Amino acid sequence: MTEYPKFAVIGGGSWATAIAKMLCVNLSEIAWYMRNEEAIEHLKVHHHNPNYLSSVEFKTSQLRLTNDINEAVSYADYIIFAIPSAFLSSELSKLSVSLKDKVIFSAIKGIVPETSLIVGEHFNKEYEIPFENIGVITGPCHAEEVALERLSYLTIACGDSAKARIVAKCLSGNYIKAKISDDIIGTEYAAMLKNIYAIAAGIAHGIGYGDNFQSVLMSNGIREMKKFIRKVHKMKRNINNSAYLGDLLVTGYSVFSRNRMFGNMIGKGYTVQSAMMEMSMVAEGYYATKSAWELNQTYGAKTPIIDAVYAILYEGKEAKKVFKKLTEKLD
């Protein structure tokens, strides 16, 4: 459809694959950058990503596949980044072309470790991209359910509502409903924080707490999220909207949640290293926990759940003892 700008997807994981699938419903061509050249060659021959969401078939005539990030960036007007935040800086270091005339949308749910910034702020401060050219794609939406074409909802946040509407339209379809928001900072922090609470939910399950406690944990989690985000970026927002509460619930409860899975393994006694080795995907919440805890040393929000997860993951404290103390702080 020529009325739309050109899009590029940066990343080869499950969320990048899901976004490519959504875009291909509405666009005749997209660029798709993956580091893994073998995955690209497999996709060209077999029409699916061999490593993630392998049930999703693509028409390769719609894909400009490349393992050169500069080629993908040069092609596109709108660039959607969907790689783990821990790897963003190393991928961006490969760039020799400018991002300044591009519209950047982040589908990354984490903080950039090198700068301790959410992705939108990172692009603004490190690459001088104006906020009106930066956007965020958040859920509640798991890539696996996109692959199954189950009804899913997206929130597209951008300071320029026209750009948000373009991305929302390009991602929408029979099973995808997308709405727009002007809360770029809040939605992106929510997308990062919910991964920490999902780890907490997983730890609780691994220790042996039941559904009753899980509901209290999630209820406290959304209130804690509200306090944290208000400290970072005060504006009028309804924390019960899907981009905040909905995304928290699906990440905290879903069988597809890698952060819950990671937390569950920690609760069962795995070390951080052994849990990471066993998982084939990155648990963003691990990195987010350290960043959020460090940021909150400045902000001073009351965050007993974040503090508890940090104590377990980074201070090596015993999960059962930490959660026993946490139960006294929740209501």
mmCIF file of C-alpha atoms in Angstrom:
data_model
loop_
_atom_site.group_PDB
_atom_site.id
_atom_site.type_symbol
_atom_site.label_atom_id
_atom_site.label_comp_id
_atom_site.label_asym_id
_atom_site.label_seq_id
_atom_site.Cartn_x
_atom_site.Cartn_y
_atom_site.Cartn_z
ATOM 1 C CA MET A 1 0.000 0.000 0.000
ATOM 2 C CA THR A 2 1.865 3.030 -1.261
ATOM 3 C CA GLU A 3 0.056 5.513 0.995
ATOM 4 C CA TYR A 4 1.971 4.148 3.977
ATOM 5 C CA PRO A 5 5.619 4.898 4.780
ATOM 6 C CA LYS A 6 8.233 2.156 4.477
ATOM 7 C CA PHE A 7 8.778 0.021 7.578
ATOM 8 C CA ALA A 8 11.745 -1.945 8.903
ATOM 9 C CA VAL A 9 11.725 -4.419 11.786
ATOM 10 C CA ILE A 10 14.949 -4.786 13.769
ATOM 11 C CA GLY A 11 15.243 -8.135 15.534
ATOM 12 C CA GLY A 12 14.921 -11.849 14.926
ATOM 13 C CA GLY A 13 13.082 -13.019 18.044
ATOM 14 C CA SER A 14 9.473 -13.928 18.731
ATOM 15 C CA TRP A 15 8.172 -10.352 19.153
ATOM 16 C CA ALA A 16 9.982 -9.149 16.019
ATOM 17 C CA THR A 17 8.496 -12.103 14.122
ATOM 18 C CA ALA A 18 5.013 -11.283 15.398
ATOM 19 C CA ILE A 19 5.385 -7.621 14.385
ATOM 20 C CA ALA A 20 6.605 -8.639 10.917
ATOM 21 C CA LYS A 21 3.555 -10.891 10.593
ATOM 22 C CA MET A 22 1.195 -8.034 11.544
ATOM 23 C CA LEU A 23 2.825 -5.578 9.156
ATOM 24 C CA CYS A 24 2.715 -8.022 6.252
ATOM 25 C CA VAL A 25 -1.075 -8.117 6.504
ATOM 26 C CA ASN A 26 -1.229 -4.437 5.550
ATOM 27 C CA LEU A 27 1.998 -3.652 3.672
ATOM 28 C CA SER A 28 3.246 -5.016 0.367
ATOM 29 C CA GLU A 29 6.880 -4.960 1.563
ATOM 30 C CA ILE A 30 8.902 -4.525 4.748
ATOM 31 C CA ALA A 31 12.607 -4.672 5.578
ATOM 32 C CA TRP A 32 13.567 -7.160 8.265
ATOM 33 C CA TYR A 33 16.976 -7.158 9.931
ATOM 34 C CA MET A 34 18.261 -10.251 11.759
ATOM 35 C CA ARG A 35 21.781 -10.890 13.020
ATOM 36 C CA ASN A 36 21.515 -14.606 12.299
ATOM 37 C CA GLU A 37 22.346 -15.214 8.634
ATOM 38 C CA GLU A 38 21.367 -18.898 8.894
ATOM 39 C CA ALA A 39 17.887 -17.888 10.064
ATOM 40 C CA ILE A 40 17.588 -15.541 7.078
ATOM 41 C CA GLU A 41 18.558 -18.278 4.633
ATOM 42 C CA HIS A 42 16.131 -20.694 6.288
ATOM 43 C CA LEU A 43 13.336 -18.127 6.076
ATOM 44 C CA LYS A 44 14.012 -17.567 2.382
ATOM 45 C CA VAL A 45 13.717 -21.276 1.619
ATOM 46 C CA HIS A 46 11.151 -22.506 4.136
ATOM 47 C CA HIS A 47 9.123 -19.287 4.645
ATOM 48 C CA HIS A 48 9.279 -19.283 8.441
ATOM 49 C CA ASN A 49 11.630 -18.220 11.223
ATOM 50 C CA PRO A 50 13.364 -21.434 12.344
ATOM 51 C CA ASN A 51 13.957 -20.263 15.904
ATOM 52 C CA TYR A 52 10.821 -18.337 16.908
ATOM 53 C CA LEU A 53 7.107 -18.681 16.091
ATOM 54 C CA SER A 54 7.972 -21.266 13.461
ATOM 55 C CA SER A 55 4.277 -21.852 12.730
ATOM 56 C CA VAL A 56 4.032 -18.390 11.120
ATOM 57 C CA GLU A 57 4.476 -18.575 7.346
ATOM 58 C CA PHE A 58 5.593 -15.558 5.321
ATOM 59 C CA LYS A 59 5.451 -14.659 1.664
ATOM 60 C CA THR A 60 9.132 -13.992 1.173
ATOM 61 C CA SER A 61 8.300 -11.670 -1.736
ATOM 62 C CA GLN A 62 7.089 -9.216 0.965
ATOM 63 C CA LEU A 63 10.352 -9.363 2.919
ATOM 64 C CA ARG A 64 13.606 -7.505 2.325
ATOM 65 C CA LEU A 65 15.664 -9.740 4.590
ATOM 66 C CA THR A 66 19.125 -8.571 5.616
ATOM 67 C CA ASN A 67 21.792 -9.092 8.262
ATOM 68 C CA ASP A 68 23.060 -5.543 7.647
ATOM 69 C CA ILE A 69 21.298 -3.106 9.976
ATOM 70 C CA ASN A 70 22.366 -0.183 7.787
ATOM 71 C CA GLU A 71 20.527 -1.644 4.803
ATOM 72 C CA ALA A 72 17.307 -1.976 6.788
ATOM 73 C CA VAL A 73 17.577 1.525 8.284
ATOM 74 C CA SER A 74 18.378 3.099 4.899
ATOM 75 C CA TYR A 75 15.296 1.474 3.359
ATOM 76 C CA ALA A 76 12.762 2.544 5.964
ATOM 77 C CA ASP A 77 10.944 5.685 7.067
ATOM 78 C CA TYR A 78 9.616 3.997 10.222
ATOM 79 C CA ILE A 79 11.866 1.630 12.171
ATOM 80 C CA ILE A 80 10.498 -0.753 14.802
ATOM 81 C CA PHE A 81 13.109 -2.042 17.246
ATOM 82 C CA ALA A 82 12.207 -5.416 18.761
ATOM 83 C CA ILE A 83 15.418 -6.748 20.285
ATOM 84 C CA PRO A 84 16.289 -7.300 23.965
ATOM 85 C CA SER A 85 17.286 -4.033 25.619
ATOM 86 C CA ALA A 86 20.553 -5.607 26.775
ATOM 87 C CA PHE A 87 21.646 -5.939 23.140
ATOM 88 C CA LEU A 88 20.379 -2.597 21.806
ATOM 89 C CA SER A 89 23.613 -0.634 22.233
ATOM 90 C CA SER A 90 25.730 -3.288 20.533
ATOM 91 C CA GLU A 91 23.355 -3.373 17.555
ATOM 92 C CA LEU A 92 23.221 0.416 17.289
ATOM 93 C CA SER A 93 27.018 0.558 17.354
ATOM 94 C CA LYS A 94 26.947 -1.090 13.912
ATOM 95 C CA LEU A 95 25.140 1.896 12.404
ATOM 96 C CA SER A 96 26.965 4.058 9.895
ATOM 97 C CA VAL A 97 23.817 5.744 8.566
ATOM 98 C CA SER A 98 21.897 8.423 10.441
ATOM 99 C CA LEU A 99 18.684 7.892 12.381
ATOM 100 C CA LYS A 100 17.834 11.607 12.560
ATOM 101 C CA ASP A 101 15.369 11.599 9.666
ATOM 102 C CA LYS A 102 13.683 8.377 10.824
ATOM 103 C CA VAL A 103 10.640 7.692 12.975
ATOM 104 C CA ILE A 104 11.620 5.241 15.721
ATOM 105 C CA PHE A 105 9.150 2.945 17.471
ATOM 106 C CA SER A 106 10.270 0.751 20.331
ATOM 107 C CA ALA A 107 8.711 -2.646 20.949
ATOM 108 C CA ILE A 108 11.400 -3.288 23.579
ATOM 109 C CA LYS A 109 10.182 -3.837 27.129
ATOM 110 C CA GLY A 110 13.221 -2.941 29.156
ATOM 111 C CA ILE A 111 15.883 -0.418 30.098
ATOM 112 C CA VAL A 112 19.124 0.109 28.192
ATOM 113 C CA PRO A 113 21.767 -1.059 30.710
ATOM 114 C CA GLU A 114 24.528 1.262 29.466
ATOM 115 C CA THR A 115 22.488 4.421 30.108
ATOM 116 C CA SER A 116 19.789 3.222 32.551
ATOM 117 C CA LEU A 117 17.220 4.849 30.256
ATOM 118 C CA ILE A 118 14.047 3.482 28.737
ATOM 119 C CA VAL A 119 14.463 3.050 24.998
ATOM 120 C CA GLY A 120 12.621 6.203 23.953
ATOM 121 C CA GLU A 121 14.722 8.367 26.284
ATOM 122 C CA HIS A 122 17.858 6.573 25.047
ATOM 123 C CA PHE A 123 17.139 7.483 21.428
ATOM 124 C CA ASN A 124 16.291 11.049 22.426
ATOM 125 C CA LYS A 125 19.407 11.690 24.524
ATOM 126 C CA GLU A 126 21.997 9.562 22.725
ATOM 127 C CA TYR A 127 20.855 10.029 19.107
ATOM 128 C CA GLU A 128 19.040 13.384 19.349
ATOM 129 C CA ILE A 129 15.789 11.982 17.962
ATOM 130 C CA PRO A 130 12.957 14.384 18.893
ATOM 131 C CA PHE A 131 10.189 12.848 20.988
ATOM 132 C CA GLU A 132 7.640 13.553 18.246
ATOM 133 C CA ASN A 133 9.585 11.020 16.139
ATOM 134 C CA ILE A 134 9.714 8.401 18.900
ATOM 135 C CA GLY A 135 6.961 5.970 19.779
ATOM 136 C CA VAL A 136 6.257 2.877 21.849
ATOM 137 C CA ILE A 137 4.382 -0.343 21.029
ATOM 138 C CA THR A 138 2.995 -2.074 24.124
ATOM 139 C CA GLY A 139 0.468 -4.812 24.922
ATOM 140 C CA PRO A 140 -1.232 -6.609 26.486
ATOM 141 C CA CYS A 141 -0.099 -8.904 23.697
ATOM 142 C CA HIS A 142 2.017 -12.067 23.617
ATOM 143 C CA ALA A 143 3.789 -12.940 20.379
ATOM 144 C CA GLU A 144 2.648 -16.552 20.679
ATOM 145 C CA GLU A 145 -1.024 -15.521 20.570
ATOM 146 C CA VAL A 146 -0.369 -13.317 17.548
ATOM 147 C CA ALA A 147 1.054 -16.421 15.851
ATOM 148 C CA LEU A 148 -2.142 -18.297 16.735
ATOM 149 C CA GLU A 149 -4.210 -15.334 15.467
ATOM 150 C CA ARG A 150 -6.022 -14.977 18.771
ATOM 151 C CA LEU A 151 -7.668 -11.612 19.408
ATOM 152 C CA SER A 152 -5.039 -9.268 20.859
ATOM 153 C CA TYR A 153 -4.776 -5.576 21.731
ATOM 154 C CA LEU A 154 -1.924 -3.101 21.274
ATOM 155 C CA THR A 155 -1.328 0.412 22.563
ATOM 156 C CA ILE A 156 0.687 2.702 20.276
ATOM 157 C CA ALA A 157 2.083 5.734 22.118
ATOM 158 C CA CYS A 158 3.702 8.726 20.431
ATOM 159 C CA GLY A 159 3.926 12.471 20.989
ATOM 160 C CA ASP A 160 2.714 12.932 17.401
ATOM 161 C CA SER A 161 -0.727 11.342 17.237
ATOM 162 C CA ALA A 162 -0.629 11.199 13.424
ATOM 163 C CA LYS A 163 2.439 8.953 13.540
ATOM 164 C CA ALA A 164 0.814 6.789 16.226
ATOM 165 C CA ARG A 165 -2.266 6.365 14.007
ATOM 166 C CA ILE A 166 -0.100 5.304 11.051
ATOM 167 C CA VAL A 167 1.603 2.573 13.096
ATOM 168 C CA ALA A 168 -1.694 1.503 14.657
ATOM 169 C CA LYS A 169 -3.276 1.161 11.214
ATOM 170 C CA CYS A 170 -0.326 -0.808 9.838
ATOM 171 C CA LEU A 171 -0.430 -3.265 12.750
ATOM 172 C CA SER A 172 -4.212 -3.667 12.967
ATOM 173 C CA GLY A 173 -6.070 -6.600 11.486
ATOM 174 C CA ASN A 174 -8.895 -9.067 12.050
ATOM 175 C CA TYR A 175 -7.319 -10.317 15.281
ATOM 176 C CA ILE A 176 -5.292 -7.206 16.231
ATOM 177 C CA LYS A 177 -6.904 -4.081 17.659
ATOM 178 C CA ALA A 178 -4.628 -1.081 18.210
ATOM 179 C CA LYS A 179 -5.369 2.171 20.022
ATOM 180 C CA ILE A 180 -3.185 5.241 20.435
ATOM 181 C CA SER A 181 -1.897 7.074 23.510
ATOM 182 C CA ASP A 182 0.127 10.209 24.230
ATOM 183 C CA ASP A 183 1.764 8.713 27.342
ATOM 184 C CA ILE A 184 5.092 7.691 25.778
ATOM 185 C CA ILE A 185 7.090 7.686 29.011
ATOM 186 C CA GLY A 186 4.418 6.100 31.199
ATOM 187 C CA THR A 187 3.537 3.257 28.848
ATOM 188 C CA GLU A 188 7.182 2.407 28.277
ATOM 189 C CA TYR A 189 7.979 2.371 31.992
ATOM 190 C CA ALA A 190 4.882 0.230 32.570
ATOM 191 C CA ALA A 191 6.068 -2.221 29.914
ATOM 192 C CA MET A 192 9.397 -2.460 31.734
ATOM 193 C CA LEU A 193 8.036 -2.656 35.280
ATOM 194 C CA LYS A 194 5.433 -5.335 34.571
ATOM 195 C CA ASN A 195 8.260 -7.753 33.762
ATOM 196 C CA ILE A 196 9.612 -7.314 37.299
ATOM 197 C CA TYR A 197 6.197 -8.060 38.799
ATOM 198 C CA ALA A 198 5.898 -11.096 36.524
ATOM 199 C CA ILE A 199 9.200 -12.386 37.922
ATOM 200 C CA ALA A 200 7.761 -11.831 41.407
ATOM 201 C CA ALA A 201 4.657 -13.815 40.427
ATOM 202 C CA GLY A 202 6.843 -16.612 39.119
ATOM 203 C CA ILE A 203 8.976 -16.677 42.259
ATOM 204 C CA ALA A 204 5.827 -16.854 44.391
ATOM 205 C CA HIS A 205 4.527 -19.778 42.337
ATOM 206 C CA GLY A 206 7.881 -21.555 42.489
ATOM 207 C CA ILE A 207 7.996 -21.216 46.275
ATOM 208 C CA GLY A 208 4.485 -22.624 46.569
ATOM 209 C CA TYR A 209 2.166 -19.638 47.072
ATOM 210 C CA GLY A 210 -1.276 -20.099 45.546
ATOM 211 C CA ASP A 211 -3.767 -18.063 43.540
ATOM 212 C CA ASN A 212 -4.996 -16.109 46.555
ATOM 213 C CA PHE A 213 -1.555 -14.649 47.195
ATOM 214 C CA GLN A 214 -0.951 -14.100 43.475
ATOM 215 C CA SER A 215 -4.038 -11.887 43.280
ATOM 216 C CA VAL A 216 -2.818 -9.790 46.227
ATOM 217 C CA LEU A 217 0.641 -9.563 44.653
ATOM 218 C CA MET A 218 -0.761 -8.296 41.331
ATOM 219 C CA SER A 219 -3.091 -5.858 43.081
ATOM 220 C CA ASN A 220 -0.164 -4.405 44.995
ATOM 221 C CA GLY A 221 1.946 -4.523 41.828
ATOM 222 C CA ILE A 222 -0.307 -2.181 39.860
ATOM 223 C CA ARG A 223 -0.389 0.307 42.746
ATOM 224 C CA GLU A 224 3.385 0.121 43.071
ATOM 225 C CA MET A 225 3.704 0.695 39.328
ATOM 226 C CA LYS A 226 1.472 3.756 39.597
ATOM 227 C CA LYS A 227 3.636 5.246 42.371
ATOM 228 C CA PHE A 228 6.853 4.609 40.452
ATOM 229 C CA ILE A 229 5.622 6.029 37.132
ATOM 230 C CA ARG A 230 4.124 9.082 38.842
ATOM 231 C CA LYS A 231 7.553 9.867 40.312
ATOM 232 C CA VAL A 232 9.207 9.515 36.894
ATOM 233 C CA HIS A 233 6.646 11.312 34.734
ATOM 234 C CA LYS A 234 3.635 12.966 36.337
ATOM 235 C CA MET A 235 0.625 13.307 34.054
ATOM 236 C CA LYS A 236 -3.024 12.330 34.025
ATOM 237 C CA ARG A 237 -3.286 8.603 33.225
ATOM 238 C CA ASN A 238 -5.637 5.787 34.152
ATOM 239 C CA ILE A 239 -3.411 3.024 35.505
ATOM 240 C CA ASN A 240 -6.279 0.550 35.038
ATOM 241 C CA ASN A 241 -6.112 0.876 31.235
ATOM 242 C CA SER A 242 -4.926 -2.075 29.167
ATOM 243 C CA ALA A 243 -1.452 -0.624 28.515
ATOM 244 C CA TYR A 244 -0.754 -0.701 32.260
ATOM 245 C CA LEU A 245 -2.981 -3.126 34.195
ATOM 246 C CA GLY A 246 -3.799 -5.339 31.217
ATOM 247 C CA ASP A 247 -0.155 -5.777 30.262
ATOM 248 C CA LEU A 248 0.738 -6.495 33.887
ATOM 249 C CA LEU A 249 -1.915 -9.192 34.221
ATOM 250 C CA VAL A 250 -1.069 -11.044 31.014
ATOM 251 C CA THR A 251 2.649 -11.011 31.853
ATOM 252 C CA GLY A 252 2.055 -12.062 35.438
ATOM 253 C CA TYR A 253 -0.318 -14.935 34.699
ATOM 254 C CA SER A 254 0.252 -16.197 31.143
ATOM 255 C CA VAL A 255 1.935 -19.520 30.379
ATOM 256 C CA PHE A 256 3.703 -17.649 27.539
ATOM 257 C CA SER A 257 5.392 -15.207 29.949
ATOM 258 C CA ARG A 258 9.157 -15.743 29.916
ATOM 259 C CA ASN A 259 9.557 -13.471 32.951
ATOM 260 C CA ARG A 260 7.102 -15.513 34.995
ATOM 261 C CA MET A 261 8.893 -18.662 33.814
ATOM 262 C CA PHE A 262 12.238 -17.219 34.886
ATOM 263 C CA GLY A 263 10.834 -16.252 38.297
ATOM 264 C CA ASN A 264 9.274 -19.677 38.736
ATOM 265 C CA MET A 265 12.673 -21.296 38.212
ATOM 266 C CA ILE A 266 14.267 -18.933 40.746
ATOM 267 C CA GLY A 267 11.522 -19.776 43.243
ATOM 268 C CA LYS A 268 12.211 -23.488 42.745
ATOM 269 C CA GLY A 269 15.863 -22.970 43.631
ATOM 270 C CA TYR A 270 17.630 -22.348 40.326
ATOM 271 C CA THR A 271 20.468 -19.853 40.368
ATOM 272 C CA VAL A 272 20.118 -16.835 38.076
ATOM 273 C CA GLN A 273 22.798 -18.224 35.781
ATOM 274 C CA SER A 274 21.295 -21.707 35.559
ATOM 275 C CA ALA A 275 17.802 -20.324 34.917
ATOM 276 C CA MET A 276 19.115 -18.106 32.110
ATOM 277 C CA MET A 277 21.029 -21.003 30.563
ATOM 278 C CA GLU A 278 17.932 -23.200 30.510
ATOM 279 C CA MET A 279 15.727 -20.545 28.900
ATOM 280 C CA SER A 280 16.057 -20.001 25.165
ATOM 281 C CA MET A 281 14.729 -16.421 25.403
ATOM 282 C CA VAL A 282 15.831 -13.349 27.347
ATOM 283 C CA ALA A 283 13.866 -12.445 30.498
ATOM 284 C CA GLU A 284 13.876 -8.650 30.250
ATOM 285 C CA GLY A 285 12.744 -8.329 33.851
ATOM 286 C CA TYR A 286 16.118 -9.506 35.144
ATOM 287 C CA TYR A 287 17.871 -6.439 33.717
ATOM 288 C CA ALA A 288 14.901 -4.181 34.459
ATOM 289 C CA THR A 289 15.001 -5.093 38.159
ATOM 290 C CA LYS A 290 18.504 -3.684 38.630
ATOM 291 C CA SER A 291 17.758 -0.537 36.612
ATOM 292 C CA ALA A 292 14.448 0.152 38.351
ATOM 293 C CA TRP A 293 15.952 -0.396 41.800
ATOM 294 C CA GLU A 294 18.846 1.938 41.028
ATOM 295 C CA LEU A 295 16.556 4.614 39.572
ATOM 296 C CA ASN A 296 14.345 4.436 42.614
ATOM 297 C CA GLN A 297 17.260 5.294 44.883
ATOM 298 C CA THR A 298 16.756 8.779 43.410
ATOM 299 C CA TYR A 299 12.960 8.801 43.054
ATOM 300 C CA GLY A 300 12.176 7.293 46.437
ATOM 301 C CA ALA A 301 8.882 5.587 45.555
ATOM 302 C CA LYS A 302 7.670 2.888 47.942
ATOM 303 C CA THR A 303 8.415 -0.318 45.997
ATOM 304 C CA PRO A 304 8.536 -3.373 48.283
ATOM 305 C CA ILE A 305 7.999 -5.838 45.400
ATOM 306 C CA ILE A 306 10.821 -4.416 43.276
ATOM 307 C CA ASP A 307 13.021 -4.364 46.393
ATOM 308 C CA ALA A 308 12.230 -8.015 47.107
ATOM 309 C CA VAL A 309 12.992 -9.177 43.564
ATOM 310 C CA TYR A 310 16.228 -7.169 43.570
ATOM 311 C CA ALA A 311 17.305 -8.732 46.873
ATOM 312 C CA ILE A 312 16.794 -12.225 45.445
ATOM 313 C CA LEU A 313 18.327 -11.678 42.001
ATOM 314 C CA TYR A 314 21.201 -9.320 42.822
ATOM 315 C CA GLU A 315 21.945 -9.744 46.522
ATOM 316 C CA GLY A 316 21.617 -13.524 46.552
ATOM 317 C CA LYS A 317 19.059 -13.584 49.347
ATOM 318 C CA GLU A 318 16.890 -16.657 49.857
ATOM 319 C CA ALA A 319 13.566 -16.328 48.028
ATOM 320 C CA LYS A 320 11.458 -17.939 50.774
ATOM 321 C CA LYS A 321 12.778 -15.612 53.477
ATOM 322 C CA VAL A 322 12.437 -12.520 51.297
ATOM 323 C CA PHE A 323 8.848 -13.341 50.326
ATOM 324 C CA LYS A 324 7.882 -14.143 53.905
ATOM 325 C CA LYS A 325 8.910 -10.580 54.811
ATOM 326 C CA LEU A 326 7.177 -9.236 51.677
ATOM 327 C CA THR A 327 3.852 -10.781 52.700
ATOM 328 C CA GLU A 328 3.818 -8.496 55.751
ATOM 329 C CA LYS A 329 4.158 -5.404 53.538
ATOM 330 C CA LEU A 330 1.281 -6.175 51.142
ATOM 331 C CA ASP A 331 -2.397 -5.434 51.716
#
